[in-house]
CSV table of C-alpha atoms in Angstrom, one decimal:
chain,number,residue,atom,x,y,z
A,158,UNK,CA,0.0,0.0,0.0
A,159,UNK,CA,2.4,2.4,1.2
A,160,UNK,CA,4.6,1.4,-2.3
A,161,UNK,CA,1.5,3.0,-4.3
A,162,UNK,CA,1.6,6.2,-2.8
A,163,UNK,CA,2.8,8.2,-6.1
A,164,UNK,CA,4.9,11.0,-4.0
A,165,UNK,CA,5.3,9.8,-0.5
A,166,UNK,CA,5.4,11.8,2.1
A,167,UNK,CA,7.3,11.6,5.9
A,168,UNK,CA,4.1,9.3,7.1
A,169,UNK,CA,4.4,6.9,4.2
A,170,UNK,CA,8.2,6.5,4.3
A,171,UNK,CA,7.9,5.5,7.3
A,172,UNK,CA,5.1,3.5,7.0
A,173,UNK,CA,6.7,1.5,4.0
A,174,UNK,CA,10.3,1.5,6.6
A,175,UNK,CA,8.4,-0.4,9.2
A,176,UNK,CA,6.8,-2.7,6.6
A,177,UNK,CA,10.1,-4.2,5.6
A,178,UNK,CA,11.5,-4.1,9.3
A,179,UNK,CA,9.2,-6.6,10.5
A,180,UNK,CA,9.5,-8.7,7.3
A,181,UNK,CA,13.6,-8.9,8.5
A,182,UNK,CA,14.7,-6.1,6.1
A,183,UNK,CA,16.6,-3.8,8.8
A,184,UNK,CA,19.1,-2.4,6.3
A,185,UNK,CA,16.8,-1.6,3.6
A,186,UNK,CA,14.2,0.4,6.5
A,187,UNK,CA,17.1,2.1,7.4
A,188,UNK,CA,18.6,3.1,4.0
A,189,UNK,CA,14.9,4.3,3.1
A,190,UNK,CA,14.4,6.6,5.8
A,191,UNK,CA,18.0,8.2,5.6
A,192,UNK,CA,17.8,8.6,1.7
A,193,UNK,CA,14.1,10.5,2.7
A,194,UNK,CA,15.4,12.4,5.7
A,195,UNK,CA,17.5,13.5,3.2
A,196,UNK,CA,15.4,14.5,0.3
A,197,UNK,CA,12.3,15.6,1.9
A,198,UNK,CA,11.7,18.5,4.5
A,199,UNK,CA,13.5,18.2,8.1
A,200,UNK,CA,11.0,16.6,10.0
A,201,UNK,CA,11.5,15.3,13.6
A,202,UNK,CA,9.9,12.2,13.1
A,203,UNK,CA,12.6,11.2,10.0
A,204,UNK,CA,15.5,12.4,12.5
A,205,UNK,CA,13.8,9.8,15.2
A,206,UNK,CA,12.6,6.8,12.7
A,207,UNK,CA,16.9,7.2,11.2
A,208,UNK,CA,18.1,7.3,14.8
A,209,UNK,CA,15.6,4.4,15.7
A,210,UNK,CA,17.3,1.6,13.0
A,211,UNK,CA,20.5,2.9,13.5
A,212,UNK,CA,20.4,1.9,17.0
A,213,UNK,CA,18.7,-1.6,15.7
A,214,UNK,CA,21.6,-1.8,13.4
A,215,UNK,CA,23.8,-1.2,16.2
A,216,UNK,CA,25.5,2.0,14.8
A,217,UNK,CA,25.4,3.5,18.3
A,218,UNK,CA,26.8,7.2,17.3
A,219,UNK,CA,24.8,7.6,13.9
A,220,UNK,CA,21.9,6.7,16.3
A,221,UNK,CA,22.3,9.0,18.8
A,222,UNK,CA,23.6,11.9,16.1
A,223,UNK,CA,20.1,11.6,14.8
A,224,UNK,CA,18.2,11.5,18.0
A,225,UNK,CA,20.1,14.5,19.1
A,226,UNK,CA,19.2,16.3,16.3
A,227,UNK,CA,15.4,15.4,16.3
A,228,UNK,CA,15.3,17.0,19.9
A,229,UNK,CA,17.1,19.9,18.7
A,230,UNK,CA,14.0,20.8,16.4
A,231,UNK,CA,11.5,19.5,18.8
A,232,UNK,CA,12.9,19.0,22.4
A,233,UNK,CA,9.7,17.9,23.8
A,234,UNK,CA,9.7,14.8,21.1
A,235,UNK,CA,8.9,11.9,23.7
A,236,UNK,CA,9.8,9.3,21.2
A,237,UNK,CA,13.5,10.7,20.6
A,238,UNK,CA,14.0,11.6,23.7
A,239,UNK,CA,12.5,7.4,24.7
A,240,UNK,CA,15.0,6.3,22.2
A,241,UNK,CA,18.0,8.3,23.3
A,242,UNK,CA,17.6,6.8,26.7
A,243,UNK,CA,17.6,3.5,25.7
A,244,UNK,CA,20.5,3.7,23.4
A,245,UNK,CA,22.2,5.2,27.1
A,246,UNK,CA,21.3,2.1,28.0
A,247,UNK,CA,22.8,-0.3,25.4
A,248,UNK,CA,26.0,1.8,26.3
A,249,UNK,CA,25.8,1.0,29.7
A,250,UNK,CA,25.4,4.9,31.0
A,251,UNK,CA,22.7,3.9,33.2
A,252,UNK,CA,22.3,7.6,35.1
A,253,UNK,CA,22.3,9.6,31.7
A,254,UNK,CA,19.7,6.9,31.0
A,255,UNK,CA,17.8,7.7,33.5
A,256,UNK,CA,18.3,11.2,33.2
A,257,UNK,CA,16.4,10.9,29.9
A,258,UNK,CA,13.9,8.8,30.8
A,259,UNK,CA,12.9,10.9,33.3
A,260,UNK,CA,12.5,14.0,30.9
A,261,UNK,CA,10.6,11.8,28.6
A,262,UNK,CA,8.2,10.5,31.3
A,263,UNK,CA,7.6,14.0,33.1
A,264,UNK,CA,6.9,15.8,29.5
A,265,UNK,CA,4.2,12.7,28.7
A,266,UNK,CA,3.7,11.2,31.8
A,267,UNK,CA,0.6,9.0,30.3
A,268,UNK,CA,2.9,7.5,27.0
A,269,UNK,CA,3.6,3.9,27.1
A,270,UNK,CA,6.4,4.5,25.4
A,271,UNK,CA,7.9,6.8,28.6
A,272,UNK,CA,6.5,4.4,31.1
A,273,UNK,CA,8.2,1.3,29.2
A,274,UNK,CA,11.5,2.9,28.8
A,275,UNK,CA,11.8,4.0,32.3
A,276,UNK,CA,10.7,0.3,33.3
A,277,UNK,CA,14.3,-0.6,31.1
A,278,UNK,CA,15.8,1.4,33.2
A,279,UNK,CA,14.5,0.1,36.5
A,280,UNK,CA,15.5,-3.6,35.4
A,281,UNK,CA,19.1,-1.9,34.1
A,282,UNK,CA,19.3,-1.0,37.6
A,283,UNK,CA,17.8,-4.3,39.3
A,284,UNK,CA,14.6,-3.1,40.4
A,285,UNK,CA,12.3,-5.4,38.9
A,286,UNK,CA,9.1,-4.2,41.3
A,287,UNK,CA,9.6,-0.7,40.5
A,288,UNK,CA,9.3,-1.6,36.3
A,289,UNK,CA,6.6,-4.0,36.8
A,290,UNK,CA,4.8,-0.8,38.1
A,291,UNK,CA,5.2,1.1,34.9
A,292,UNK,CA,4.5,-1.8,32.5
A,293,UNK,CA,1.4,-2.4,34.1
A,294,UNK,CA,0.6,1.3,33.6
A,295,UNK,CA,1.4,1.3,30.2
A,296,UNK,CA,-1.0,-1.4,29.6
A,297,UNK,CA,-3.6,0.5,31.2
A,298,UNK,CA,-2.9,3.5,29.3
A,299,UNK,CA,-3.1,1.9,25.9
A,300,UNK,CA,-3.4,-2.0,26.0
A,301,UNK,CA,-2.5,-2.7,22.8
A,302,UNK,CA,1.0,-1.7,23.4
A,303,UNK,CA,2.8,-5.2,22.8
A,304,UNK,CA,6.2,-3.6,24.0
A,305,UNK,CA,4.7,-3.4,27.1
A,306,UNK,CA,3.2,-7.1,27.5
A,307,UNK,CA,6.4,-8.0,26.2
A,308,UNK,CA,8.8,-7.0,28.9
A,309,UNK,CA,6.2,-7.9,31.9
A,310,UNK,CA,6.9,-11.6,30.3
A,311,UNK,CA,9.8,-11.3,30.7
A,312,UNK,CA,10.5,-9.8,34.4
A,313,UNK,CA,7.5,-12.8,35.1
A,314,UNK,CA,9.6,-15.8,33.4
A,315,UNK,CA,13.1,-14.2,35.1
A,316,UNK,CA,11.2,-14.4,38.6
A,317,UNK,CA,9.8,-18.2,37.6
A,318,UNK,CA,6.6,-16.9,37.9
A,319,UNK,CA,5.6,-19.1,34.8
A,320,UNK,CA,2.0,-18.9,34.7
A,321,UNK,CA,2.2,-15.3,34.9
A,322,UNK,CA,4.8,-15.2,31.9
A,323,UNK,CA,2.8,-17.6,30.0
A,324,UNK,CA,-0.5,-15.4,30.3
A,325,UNK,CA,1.2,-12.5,29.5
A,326,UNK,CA,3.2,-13.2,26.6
A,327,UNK,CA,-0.5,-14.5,25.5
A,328,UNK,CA,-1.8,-11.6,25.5
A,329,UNK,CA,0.8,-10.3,23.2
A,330,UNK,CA,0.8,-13.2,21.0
A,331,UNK,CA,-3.3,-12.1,20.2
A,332,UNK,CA,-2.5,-8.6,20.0
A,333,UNK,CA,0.6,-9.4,17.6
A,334,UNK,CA,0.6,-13.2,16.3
A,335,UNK,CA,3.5,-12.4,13.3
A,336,UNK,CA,5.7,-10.5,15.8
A,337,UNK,CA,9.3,-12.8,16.0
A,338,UNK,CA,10.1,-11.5,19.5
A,339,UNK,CA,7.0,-12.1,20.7
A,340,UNK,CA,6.7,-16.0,18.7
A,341,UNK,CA,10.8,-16.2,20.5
A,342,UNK,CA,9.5,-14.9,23.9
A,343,UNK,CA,6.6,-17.3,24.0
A,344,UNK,CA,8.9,-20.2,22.7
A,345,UNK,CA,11.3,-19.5,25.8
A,346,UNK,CA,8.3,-19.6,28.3
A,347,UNK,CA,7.5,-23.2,26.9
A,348,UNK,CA,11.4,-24.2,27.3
A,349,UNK,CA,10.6,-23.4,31.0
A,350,UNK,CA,7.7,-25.8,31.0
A,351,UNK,CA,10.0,-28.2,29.3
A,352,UNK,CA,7.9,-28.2,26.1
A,353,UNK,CA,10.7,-28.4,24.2
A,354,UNK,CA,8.5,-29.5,21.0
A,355,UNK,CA,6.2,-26.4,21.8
A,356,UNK,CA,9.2,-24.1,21.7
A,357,UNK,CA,10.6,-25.6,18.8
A,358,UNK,CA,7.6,-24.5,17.1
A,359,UNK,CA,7.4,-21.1,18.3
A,360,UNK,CA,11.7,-20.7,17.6
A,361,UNK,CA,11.2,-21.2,13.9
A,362,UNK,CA,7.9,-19.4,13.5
A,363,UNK,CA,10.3,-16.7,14.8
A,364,UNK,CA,12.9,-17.3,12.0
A,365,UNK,CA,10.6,-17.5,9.2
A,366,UNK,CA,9.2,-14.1,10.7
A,367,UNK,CA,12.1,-12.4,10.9
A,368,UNK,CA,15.7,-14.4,9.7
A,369,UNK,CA,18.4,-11.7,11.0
A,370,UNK,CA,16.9,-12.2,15.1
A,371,UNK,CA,19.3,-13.9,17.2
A,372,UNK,CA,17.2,-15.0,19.9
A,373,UNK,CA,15.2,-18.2,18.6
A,374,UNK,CA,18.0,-19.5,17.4
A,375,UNK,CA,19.7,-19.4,20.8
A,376,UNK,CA,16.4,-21.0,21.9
A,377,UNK,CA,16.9,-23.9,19.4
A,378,UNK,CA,20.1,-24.2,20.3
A,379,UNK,CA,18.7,-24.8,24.0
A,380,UNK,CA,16.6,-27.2,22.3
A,381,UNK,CA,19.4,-29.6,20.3
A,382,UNK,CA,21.8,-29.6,23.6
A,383,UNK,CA,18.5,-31.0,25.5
A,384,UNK,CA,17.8,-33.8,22.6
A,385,UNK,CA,21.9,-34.4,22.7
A,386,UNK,CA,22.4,-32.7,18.8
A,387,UNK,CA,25.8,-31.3,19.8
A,388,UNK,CA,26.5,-30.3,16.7
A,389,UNK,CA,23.0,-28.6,15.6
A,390,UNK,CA,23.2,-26.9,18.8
A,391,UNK,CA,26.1,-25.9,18.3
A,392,UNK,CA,25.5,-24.5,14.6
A,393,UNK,CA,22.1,-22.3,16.2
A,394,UNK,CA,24.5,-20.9,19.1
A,395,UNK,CA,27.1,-19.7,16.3
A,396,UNK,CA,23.8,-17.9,14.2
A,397,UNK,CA,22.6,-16.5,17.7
């Protein structure tokens, strides 16, 4: 649809950017929204969307040069300024982190997208009760956030509060059943039940969903050592 539009604009770049993010083309998302960033009007969202797969791609400073720049033409942008805390966290500066998340969360104190951030940066700093707080309040806030849903999971599986993990992880699976972190999530939660076949299941869904993500293939990795494949477990772990 968003291929048809005869002279997109910032929406439909992005639109069409997403589109092939979640069908495993990161590179080409993040090519299309830097060659528009660059050909259309400056536009905060383009900054964010660039800074957003950059930091997915793992090319930390071209993430955060764009992020930066976004808040520069709007500094009360909550989803730069959501972004630019995480990326603190993936370089381990947990109090600029913070710092950020803060901001984000006082200037839209009802955005899920505030509330989940600041819950990464409660579990980057071990407090596991304290993000469970703002997850559940993003949920409330919008409950078809799947980000959300996705990290309760996961502070419910690390606390082997199983059934809890499992119902969560549900509801995210309904809300977004072609989602590879979400299929990968939900096949980890069955390797704590022991359904390995289950998880199996789930781990590939994952791959054919989205080929580049690590995790399910760590998962069926988990899965060969368990059914004594050495050497197919050993071939996932290599691709994770």
């Amino acid at each position: 649809v968003f291929q048809q539009v005869a002279r997109p604009g910032v929406l439909a770049v992005v639109g069409l950017a997403l589109a092939r993010y979640r069908l495993g083309e990161l590179l080409p998302a993040y090519e299309l929204v830097q060659a528009a960033r660059q050909q259309l009007e400056s536009s905060p969202l383009l900054w964010t969307m660039e800074g957003y797969f950059a930091l997915l791609a793992a090319l930390v400073q071209e993430s955060q040069t764009c992020l930066e720049h976004a808040l520069k033409l709007a500094p009360d942008y909550t989803l730069a300024r959501t972004l630019l805390a995480q990326m603190r966290l993936v370089q381990n500066r947990k109090a600029a982190a913070r710092q950020e998340a803060s901001q984000a969360l006082a200037q839209a104190p009802q955005s899920p997208a505030a509330l989940v951030t600041m819950a990464l940066v409660e579990i980057a700093h071990f407090n596991p009760a304290i993000a469970k707080t703002h997850l559940e309040k993003a949920i409330k806030v919008d409950p078809r956030f799947v980000p959300a849903y996705v990290y309760l999971a996961k502070i419910w599986l690390g606390s082997e509060y199983l059934g809890r993990a499992q119902q969560t992880i549900d509801q995210a699976r309904r809300l977004a059943p072609q989602d590879a972190e979400v299929l990968s999530l939900a096949g980890f939660v069955r390797l704590a039940y022991r359904d390995y076949e289950g998880a199996q299941l789930l781990f590939n869904r994952a791959i054919e969903v989205s080929p580049g993500l690590g995790e399910p293939h760590l998962g069926l990795g988990i899965c060969a050592f368990r059914y004594r494949e050495m050497d197919r477990g050993l071939s996932e772990m290599l691709v994770a």
